[in-house]
PDB file of C-alpha atoms and ligand atoms in Angstrom:
ATOM      1  CA  MET A   1       0.000   0.000   0.000  1.00  0.00           C
ATOM      2  CA  THR A   2       1.274   3.473  -0.799  1.00  0.00           C
ATOM      3  CA  GLU A   3       1.503   5.961   2.003  1.00  0.00           C
ATOM      4  CA  GLN A   4      -1.568   8.145   2.428  1.00  0.00           C
ATOM      5  CA  THR A   5      -1.627  11.842   3.050  1.00  0.00           C
ATOM      6  CA  TYR A   6      -3.265  13.153   6.219  1.00  0.00           C
ATOM      7  CA  ILE A   7      -6.327  14.252   4.279  1.00  0.00           C
ATOM      8  CA  ALA A   8      -6.623  11.013   2.295  1.00  0.00           C
ATOM      9  CA  ALA A   9      -6.420   9.029   5.529  1.00  0.00           C
ATOM     10  CA  ASN A  10      -9.090  11.208   7.140  1.00  0.00           C
ATOM     11  CA  LEU A  11     -11.325  10.867   4.107  1.00  0.00           C
ATOM     12  CA  ASN A  12     -11.014   7.107   4.144  1.00  0.00           C
ATOM     13  CA  GLU A  13     -11.881   7.011   7.804  1.00  0.00           C
ATOM     14  CA  VAL A  14     -14.952   9.210   7.276  1.00  0.00           C
ATOM     15  CA  ARG A  15     -16.039   7.065   4.322  1.00  0.00           C
ATOM     16  CA  ALA A  16     -15.679   3.909   6.390  1.00  0.00           C
ATOM     17  CA  ARG A  17     -17.750   5.435   9.177  1.00  0.00           C
ATOM     18  CA  ILE A  18     -20.415   6.549   6.723  1.00  0.00           C
ATOM     19  CA  SER A  19     -20.650   3.001   5.380  1.00  0.00           C
ATOM     20  CA  ALA A  20     -20.844   1.516   8.846  1.00  0.00           C
ATOM     21  CA  ALA A  21     -23.557   3.961   9.944  1.00  0.00           C
ATOM     22  CA  ALA A  22     -25.544   3.298   6.773  1.00  0.00           C
ATOM     23  CA  GLN A  23     -25.309  -0.437   7.312  1.00  0.00           C
ATOM     24  CA  ARG A  24     -26.426  -0.120  10.934  1.00  0.00           C
ATOM     25  CA  ALA A  25     -29.529   1.618   9.621  1.00  0.00           C
ATOM     26  CA  GLY A  26     -30.107  -0.968   6.898  1.00  0.00           C
ATOM     27  CA  ARG A  27     -29.258   1.546   4.192  1.00  0.00           C
ATOM     28  CA  ALA A  28     -26.898   1.394   1.236  1.00  0.00           C
ATOM     29  CA  PRO A  29     -23.750   3.500   1.725  1.00  0.00           C
ATOM     30  CA  GLU A  30     -24.197   4.856  -1.821  1.00  0.00           C
ATOM     31  CA  GLU A  31     -27.332   6.661  -0.652  1.00  0.00           C
ATOM     32  CA  ILE A  32     -25.152   9.066   1.284  1.00  0.00           C
ATOM     33  CA  THR A  33     -23.179  11.895  -0.304  1.00  0.00           C
ATOM     34  CA  LEU A  34     -20.210  13.274   1.582  1.00  0.00           C
ATOM     35  CA  ILE A  35     -19.698  17.030   1.276  1.00  0.00           C
ATOM     36  CA  ALA A  36     -16.145  17.996   2.251  1.00  0.00           C
ATOM     37  CA  VAL A  37     -16.503  21.340   4.016  1.00  0.00           C
ATOM     38  CA  SER A  38     -13.427  23.270   2.973  1.00  0.00           C
ATOM     39  CA  LYS A  39     -14.212  26.762   4.289  1.00  0.00           C
ATOM     40  CA  THR A  40     -11.091  28.685   5.395  1.00  0.00           C
ATOM     41  CA  LYS A  41      -8.852  25.933   3.964  1.00  0.00           C
ATOM     42  CA  PRO A  42      -6.306  26.610   1.204  1.00  0.00           C
ATOM     43  CA  THR A  43      -6.793  25.166  -2.288  1.00  0.00           C
ATOM     44  CA  GLU A  44      -3.787  22.854  -1.797  1.00  0.00           C
ATOM     45  CA  MET A  45      -5.789  20.960   0.803  1.00  0.00           C
ATOM     46  CA  LEU A  46      -8.833  20.758  -1.449  1.00  0.00           C
ATOM     47  CA  ALA A  47      -6.606  19.448  -4.255  1.00  0.00           C
ATOM     48  CA  GLU A  48      -5.367  16.743  -1.899  1.00  0.00           C
ATOM     49  CA  ALA A  49      -8.933  15.691  -1.145  1.00  0.00           C
ATOM     50  CA  TYR A  50      -9.689  15.771  -4.858  1.00  0.00           C
ATOM     51  CA  GLU A  51      -6.740  13.445  -5.517  1.00  0.00           C
ATOM     52  CA  ALA A  52      -8.225  11.107  -2.937  1.00  0.00           C
ATOM     53  CA  GLY A  53     -11.444  11.005  -4.963  1.00  0.00           C
ATOM     54  CA  GLN A  54     -13.525  13.724  -3.318  1.00  0.00           C
ATOM     55  CA  ARG A  55     -15.678  15.732  -5.728  1.00  0.00           C
ATOM     56  CA  CYS A  56     -18.285  17.583  -3.612  1.00  0.00           C
ATOM     57  CA  PHE A  57     -17.019  20.528  -1.591  1.00  0.00           C
ATOM     58  CA  GLY A  58     -18.953  22.823   0.724  1.00  0.00           C
ATOM     59  CA  GLU A  59     -18.231  26.479   1.392  1.00  0.00           C
ATOM     60  CA  ASN A  60     -20.103  29.017   3.487  1.00  0.00           C
ATOM     61  CA  LYS A  61     -18.937  32.141   1.681  1.00  0.00           C
ATOM     62  CA  VAL A  62     -19.623  33.105  -1.911  1.00  0.00           C
ATOM     63  CA  GLN A  63     -16.219  34.752  -2.109  1.00  0.00           C
ATOM     64  CA  GLU A  64     -14.412  31.509  -1.266  1.00  0.00           C
ATOM     65  CA  ILE A  65     -16.236  29.556  -3.964  1.00  0.00           C
ATOM     66  CA  LEU A  66     -15.417  32.240  -6.530  1.00  0.00           C
ATOM     67  CA  GLU A  67     -11.758  32.322  -5.517  1.00  0.00           C
ATOM     68  CA  LYS A  68     -11.200  28.587  -5.292  1.00  0.00           C
ATOM     69  CA  ALA A  69     -13.214  27.269  -8.226  1.00  0.00           C
ATOM     70  CA  PRO A  70     -11.024  28.674 -11.039  1.00  0.00           C
ATOM     71  CA  ILE A  71      -7.866  27.228  -9.440  1.00  0.00           C
ATOM     72  CA  LEU A  72      -9.232  23.703  -9.035  1.00  0.00           C
ATOM     73  CA  SER A  73     -10.618  21.022 -11.328  1.00  0.00           C
ATOM     74  CA  GLU A  74     -13.719  21.889 -13.283  1.00  0.00           C
ATOM     75  CA  ASP A  75     -15.556  18.750 -12.260  1.00  0.00           C
ATOM     76  CA  ILE A  76     -15.688  19.797  -8.609  1.00  0.00           C
ATOM     77  CA  ARG A  77     -19.267  20.265  -7.453  1.00  0.00           C
ATOM     78  CA  TRP A  78     -19.657  23.247  -5.136  1.00  0.00           C
ATOM     79  CA  HIS A  79     -22.216  23.325  -2.371  1.00  0.00           C
ATOM     80  CA  MET A  80     -23.176  26.641  -0.810  1.00  0.00           C
ATOM     81  CA  ILE A  81     -23.893  25.698   2.789  1.00  0.00           C
ATOM     82  CA  GLY A  82     -23.671  29.043   4.585  1.00  0.00           C
ATOM     83  CA  HIS A  83     -26.073  31.913   5.019  1.00  0.00           C
ATOM     84  CA  LEU A  84     -26.556  33.547   1.634  1.00  0.00           C
ATOM     85  CA  GLN A  85     -27.119  37.276   1.352  1.00  0.00           C
ATOM     86  CA  ARG A  86     -29.370  38.442  -1.425  1.00  0.00           C
ATOM     87  CA  ASN A  87     -26.772  40.803  -2.809  1.00  0.00           C
ATOM     88  CA  LYS A  88     -24.378  37.859  -3.327  1.00  0.00           C
ATOM     89  CA  VAL A  89     -26.794  35.690  -5.305  1.00  0.00           C
ATOM     90  CA  ARG A  90     -25.921  37.225  -8.658  1.00  0.00           C
ATOM     91  CA  GLN A  91     -22.239  36.310  -8.187  1.00  0.00           C
ATOM     92  CA  VAL A  92     -22.734  32.715  -7.152  1.00  0.00           C
ATOM     93  CA  ILE A  93     -25.607  31.669  -9.373  1.00  0.00           C
ATOM     94  CA  GLY A  94     -24.543  28.994 -11.844  1.00  0.00           C
ATOM     95  CA  HIS A  95     -21.470  28.053  -9.804  1.00  0.00           C
ATOM     96  CA  THR A  96     -23.176  25.687  -7.383  1.00  0.00           C
ATOM     97  CA  GLU A  97     -24.566  22.194  -7.626  1.00  0.00           C
ATOM     98  CA  LEU A  98     -26.822  22.928  -4.672  1.00  0.00           C
ATOM     99  CA  ILE A  99     -27.607  25.856  -2.373  1.00  0.00           C
ATOM    100  CA  HIS A 100     -28.378  24.349   1.050  1.00  0.00           C
ATOM    101  CA  SER A 101     -29.376  27.483   2.901  1.00  0.00           C
ATOM    102  CA  VAL A 102     -32.550  29.011   1.480  1.00  0.00           C
ATOM    103  CA  ASP A 103     -34.490  30.383   4.431  1.00  0.00           C
ATOM    104  CA  SER A 104     -36.595  33.293   3.211  1.00  0.00           C
ATOM    105  CA  ILE A 105     -38.984  34.038   0.365  1.00  0.00           C
ATOM    106  CA  ARG A 106     -37.012  37.155  -0.457  1.00  0.00           C
ATOM    107  CA  LEU A 107     -33.855  35.120  -0.933  1.00  0.00           C
ATOM    108  CA  ALA A 108     -35.740  32.561  -3.025  1.00  0.00           C
ATOM    109  CA  GLU A 109     -37.109  35.379  -5.192  1.00  0.00           C
ATOM    110  CA  GLU A 110     -33.626  36.699  -5.789  1.00  0.00           C
ATOM    111  CA  ILE A 111     -32.328  33.234  -6.767  1.00  0.00           C
ATOM    112  CA  GLU A 112     -35.343  32.784  -9.049  1.00  0.00           C
ATOM    113  CA  LYS A 113     -34.647  36.114 -10.747  1.00  0.00           C
ATOM    114  CA  GLU A 114     -30.931  35.482 -11.298  1.00  0.00           C
ATOM    115  CA  ALA A 115     -31.444  31.874 -12.392  1.00  0.00           C
ATOM    116  CA  ALA A 116     -34.002  33.039 -14.953  1.00  0.00           C
ATOM    117  CA  LYS A 117     -31.520  35.601 -16.296  1.00  0.00           C
ATOM    118  CA  ILE A 118     -28.942  32.948 -17.117  1.00  0.00           C
ATOM    119  CA  GLY A 119     -31.521  30.352 -18.114  1.00  0.00           C
ATOM    120  CA  ILE A 120     -30.927  27.676 -15.483  1.00  0.00           C
ATOM    121  CA  VAL A 121     -32.960  25.884 -12.865  1.00  0.00           C
ATOM    122  CA  CYS A 122     -31.184  26.261  -9.526  1.00  0.00           C
ATOM    123  CA  ASN A 123     -31.202  23.328  -7.099  1.00  0.00           C
ATOM    124  CA  ILE A 124     -31.906  24.378  -3.533  1.00  0.00           C
ATOM    125  CA  LEU A 125     -32.600  22.993  -0.079  1.00  0.00           C
ATOM    126  CA  ILE A 126     -34.667  24.697   2.580  1.00  0.00           C
ATOM    127  CA  GLU A 127     -32.742  25.370   5.767  1.00  0.00           C
ATOM    128  CA  VAL A 128     -34.761  24.398   8.818  1.00  0.00           C
ATOM    129  CA  ASN A 129     -34.027  25.717  12.309  1.00  0.00           C
ATOM    130  CA  ILE A 130     -34.922  22.415  13.879  1.00  0.00           C
ATOM    131  CA  GLY A 131     -33.839  23.321  17.407  1.00  0.00           C
ATOM    132  CA  ASP A 132     -35.743  26.635  17.150  1.00  0.00           C
ATOM    133  CA  GLU A 133     -32.579  28.436  18.267  1.00  0.00           C
ATOM    134  CA  GLU A 134     -32.486  32.210  18.210  1.00  0.00           C
ATOM    135  CA  SER A 135     -28.910  32.253  16.986  1.00  0.00           C
ATOM    136  CA  LYS A 136     -29.650  30.063  13.986  1.00  0.00           C
ATOM    137  CA  TYR A 137     -30.856  30.732  10.484  1.00  0.00           C
ATOM    138  CA  GLY A 138     -33.659  28.702   8.992  1.00  0.00           C
ATOM    139  CA  VAL A 139     -37.380  28.325   8.739  1.00  0.00           C
ATOM    140  CA  VAL A 140     -39.041  27.001  11.894  1.00  0.00           C
ATOM    141  CA  PRO A 141     -40.367  23.445  11.505  1.00  0.00           C
ATOM    142  CA  GLN A 142     -44.060  24.406  11.807  1.00  0.00           C
ATOM    143  CA  GLU A 143     -43.783  26.809   8.865  1.00  0.00           C
ATOM    144  CA  THR A 144     -41.633  24.672   6.583  1.00  0.00           C
ATOM    145  CA  ALA A 145     -44.416  22.932   4.629  1.00  0.00           C
ATOM    146  CA  ASP A 146     -46.132  26.237   3.760  1.00  0.00           C
ATOM    147  CA  PHE A 147     -42.794  27.767   2.868  1.00  0.00           C
ATOM    148  CA  VAL A 148     -41.987  24.910   0.500  1.00  0.00           C
ATOM    149  CA  ALA A 149     -45.449  25.142  -1.076  1.00  0.00           C
ATOM    150  CA  GLU A 150     -44.880  28.824  -1.880  1.00  0.00           C
ATOM    151  CA  LEU A 151     -41.678  27.962  -3.727  1.00  0.00           C
ATOM    152  CA  SER A 152     -43.392  25.408  -5.948  1.00  0.00           C
ATOM    153  CA  HIS A 153     -44.491  28.284  -8.215  1.00  0.00           C
ATOM    154  CA  PHE A 154     -40.930  29.413  -8.945  1.00  0.00           C
ATOM    155  CA  PRO A 155     -40.014  27.994 -12.362  1.00  0.00           C
ATOM    156  CA  HIS A 156     -36.247  28.451 -11.986  1.00  0.00           C
ATOM    157  CA  LEU A 157     -35.957  26.845  -8.555  1.00  0.00           C
ATOM    158  CA  ARG A 158     -35.958  23.165  -7.810  1.00  0.00           C
ATOM    159  CA  VAL A 159     -36.559  22.344  -4.162  1.00  0.00           C
ATOM    160  CA  CYS A 160     -34.654  19.078  -3.600  1.00  0.00           C
ATOM    161  CA  GLY A 161     -35.092  18.658   0.141  1.00  0.00           C
ATOM    162  CA  LEU A 162     -34.197  20.028   3.554  1.00  0.00           C
ATOM    163  CA  MET A 163     -31.059  21.008   5.421  1.00  0.00           C
ATOM    164  CA  THR A 164     -30.325  21.705   9.061  1.00  0.00           C
ATOM    165  CA  VAL A 165     -27.495  22.675  11.364  1.00  0.00           C
ATOM    166  CA  ALA A 166     -28.308  20.867  14.592  1.00  0.00           C
ATOM    167  CA  PRO A 167     -27.660  22.618  17.923  1.00  0.00           C
ATOM    168  CA  TYR A 168     -24.131  22.578  19.231  1.00  0.00           C
ATOM    169  CA  THR A 169     -23.692  19.914  21.890  1.00  0.00           C
ATOM    170  CA  GLU A 170     -20.935  17.980  23.627  1.00  0.00           C
ATOM    171  CA  ASN A 171     -23.038  14.853  23.446  1.00  0.00           C
ATOM    172  CA  SER A 172     -24.053  14.149  19.861  1.00  0.00           C
ATOM    173  CA  GLU A 173     -26.719  11.646  20.960  1.00  0.00           C
ATOM    174  CA  GLU A 174     -28.740  14.671  22.050  1.00  0.00           C
ATOM    175  CA  ASN A 175     -29.166  15.606  18.404  1.00  0.00           C
ATOM    176  CA  ARG A 176     -30.716  12.306  17.426  1.00  0.00           C
ATOM    177  CA  LYS A 177     -34.199  13.629  18.194  1.00  0.00           C
ATOM    178  CA  TYR A 178     -33.655  16.628  15.911  1.00  0.00           C
ATOM    179  CA  PHE A 179     -32.457  14.460  13.058  1.00  0.00           C
ATOM    180  CA  ARG A 180     -35.488  12.245  13.538  1.00  0.00           C
ATOM    181  CA  GLU A 181     -37.753  15.310  13.445  1.00  0.00           C
ATOM    182  CA  MET A 182     -36.094  16.446  10.220  1.00  0.00           C
ATOM    183  CA  LYS A 183     -36.710  13.093   8.598  1.00  0.00           C
ATOM    184  CA  GLN A 184     -40.344  13.155   9.703  1.00  0.00           C
ATOM    185  CA  LEU A 185     -40.763  16.694   8.393  1.00  0.00           C
ATOM    186  CA  ALA A 186     -39.419  15.634   4.988  1.00  0.00           C
ATOM    187  CA  VAL A 187     -41.733  12.598   4.932  1.00  0.00           C
ATOM    188  CA  ASP A 188     -44.742  14.755   5.849  1.00  0.00           C
ATOM    189  CA  ILE A 189     -43.964  17.289   3.123  1.00  0.00           C
ATOM    190  CA  LYS A 190     -43.362  14.571   0.541  1.00  0.00           C
ATOM    191  CA  ARG A 191     -46.777  13.084   1.351  1.00  0.00           C
ATOM    192  CA  LYS A 192     -48.436  16.340   0.361  1.00  0.00           C
ATOM    193  CA  ASN A 193     -47.294  15.731  -3.235  1.00  0.00           C
ATOM    194  CA  ILE A 194     -46.743  19.399  -3.907  1.00  0.00           C
ATOM    195  CA  ASP A 195     -46.111  20.163  -7.590  1.00  0.00           C
ATOM    196  CA  ASN A 196     -42.495  20.610  -8.510  1.00  0.00           C
ATOM    197  CA  ILE A 197     -41.229  19.750  -5.014  1.00  0.00           C
ATOM    198  CA  CYS A 198     -38.999  16.815  -4.260  1.00  0.00           C
ATOM    199  CA  MET A 199     -37.812  15.770  -0.804  1.00  0.00           C
ATOM    200  CA  ASP A 200     -35.024  13.368  -1.753  1.00  0.00           C
ATOM    201  CA  ILE A 201     -32.188  15.190  -0.040  1.00  0.00           C
ATOM    202  CA  LEU A 202     -31.761  15.515   3.699  1.00  0.00           C
ATOM    203  CA  SER A 203     -28.572  17.452   4.414  1.00  0.00           C
ATOM    204  CA  MET A 204     -27.705  17.015   8.080  1.00  0.00           C
ATOM    205  CA  GLY A 205     -24.804  15.903  10.258  1.00  0.00           C
ATOM    206  CA  MET A 206     -21.337  17.439  10.714  1.00  0.00           C
ATOM    207  CA  THR A 207     -18.065  16.121  12.113  1.00  0.00           C
ATOM    208  CA  GLY A 208     -19.473  15.563  15.588  1.00  0.00           C
ATOM    209  CA  ASP A 209     -22.734  13.887  14.677  1.00  0.00           C
ATOM    210  CA  TYR A 210     -22.819  12.688  11.058  1.00  0.00           C
ATOM    211  CA  GLU A 211     -23.068   9.014  11.966  1.00  0.00           C
ATOM    212  CA  ILE A 212     -26.165   9.658  14.068  1.00  0.00           C
ATOM    213  CA  ALA A 213     -27.618  11.797  11.281  1.00  0.00           C
ATOM    214  CA  ILE A 214     -27.138   8.906   8.836  1.00  0.00           C
ATOM    215  CA  GLU A 215     -28.780   6.464  11.218  1.00  0.00           C
ATOM    216  CA  GLU A 216     -31.767   8.839  11.233  1.00  0.00           C
ATOM    217  CA  GLY A 217     -31.983   9.326   7.474  1.00  0.00           C
ATOM    218  CA  ALA A 218     -29.424  11.896   6.267  1.00  0.00           C
ATOM    219  CA  THR A 219     -28.608  11.595   2.556  1.00  0.00           C
ATOM    220  CA  MET A 220     -25.920  14.289   2.651  1.00  0.00           C
ATOM    221  CA  VAL A 221     -23.447  14.909   5.436  1.00  0.00           C
ATOM    222  CA  ARG A 222     -21.235  17.987   5.681  1.00  0.00           C
ATOM    223  CA  VAL A 223     -17.883  17.174   7.235  1.00  0.00           C
ATOM    224  CA  GLY A 224     -15.131  19.768   7.640  1.00  0.00           C
ATOM    225  CA  THR A 225     -12.939  19.241  10.693  1.00  0.00           C
ATOM    226  CA  GLY A 226     -13.026  15.465  10.348  1.00  0.00           C
ATOM    227  CA  ILE A 227     -11.381  15.753   6.911  1.00  0.00           C
ATOM    228  CA  PHE A 228      -9.248  18.896   6.971  1.00  0.00           C
ATOM    229  CA  GLY A 229      -8.540  19.328  10.693  1.00  0.00           C
ATOM    230  CA  GLU A 230      -9.430  22.236  12.963  1.00  0.00           C
ATOM    231  CA  ARG A 231     -10.130  25.610  11.393  1.00  0.00           C
ATOM    232  CA  ASN A 232      -8.247  28.726  12.337  1.00  0.00           C
ATOM    233  CA  TYR A 233     -10.417  31.815  11.853  1.00  0.00           C
ATOM    234  CA  ASN A 234      -7.783  34.258  13.132  1.00  0.00           C
ATOM    235  CA  LYS A 235      -5.369  33.980  10.259  1.00  0.00           C
TER     236      LYS A 235
HETATM  237  C1  LIG B   1     -18.623  24.543   8.994  1.00  0.00           C
HETATM  238  C2  LIG B   1     -19.884  23.857   8.645  1.00  0.00           C
HETATM  239  C3  LIG B   1     -19.939  22.446   8.608  1.00  0.00           C
HETATM  240  C4  LIG B   1     -18.787  21.526   8.966  1.00  0.00           C
HETATM  241  O1  LIG B   1     -18.500  21.581  10.338  1.00  0.00           O
HETATM  242  P1  LIG B   1     -17.465  20.552  11.004  1.00  0.00           P
HETATM  243  O2  LIG B   1     -17.877  20.495  12.413  1.00  0.00           O
HETATM  244  O3  LIG B   1     -16.104  21.147  10.805  1.00  0.00           O
HETATM  245  O4  LIG B   1     -17.597  19.260  10.310  1.00  0.00           O
HETATM  246  C5  LIG B   1     -21.146  21.863   8.224  1.00  0.00           C
HETATM  247  N1  LIG B   1     -22.221  22.624   7.886  1.00  0.00           N
HETATM  248  C6  LIG B   1     -22.194  23.967   7.910  1.00  0.00           C
HETATM  249  C7  LIG B   1     -23.422  24.724   7.531  1.00  0.00           C
HETATM  250  C8  LIG B   1     -21.030  24.629   8.287  1.00  0.00           C
HETATM  251  O5  LIG B   1     -21.014  25.967   8.300  1.00  0.00           O
END
């Protein structure tokens, strides 16, 4: 066996854990997409992950996607996972495979408008504030179904599912109930058979709790620290 880089070794470990969690839940590992969250990390580290087979990367700032994308391989699929300001939509539209963080009608309207301009249908998820935390973005669970229904009339948006950032906790088991609620919410919305709305993607779980999220139905997990190491925001 050839020697692995730090990032390749981390990736392999995360992949193995994803498979194990999927199997525990009686699911196929292929049902789960790993998003490597590369915010604050230099392109060299993303290139290393790419070499190790990673293709989906998540960023929380438009600026970072726009800076990194031209330097890296064209077949990388960028996921916008952070809060998106309306005045940044124009810059990022067309550069993402999926925007995970749509949480207001005004933002959705802006994406609709810019997507129409360039003639694409933009894939989005609705961010849900499942823990009803004041500090968090997202639609509250009780209002999510109505919110989704409103978006079904936007011809240049495709609602693909739901996303959440679970509350911060030392004990990840505490988030199991939130992940379960997210899954139930997606099932309830799917049952309504709203035109133009699909609920296939459930983006939930980060370094500390992705295995639990998978056991409860996540189809996308967003792992940063577990792949690239701790982030340093003070650089
Ligand atoms: C930073 C971030 C992640 C990854 O967090 P880790 O704990 O480093 O895995 C996932 N999702 C969102 C929305 C983030 O901002």
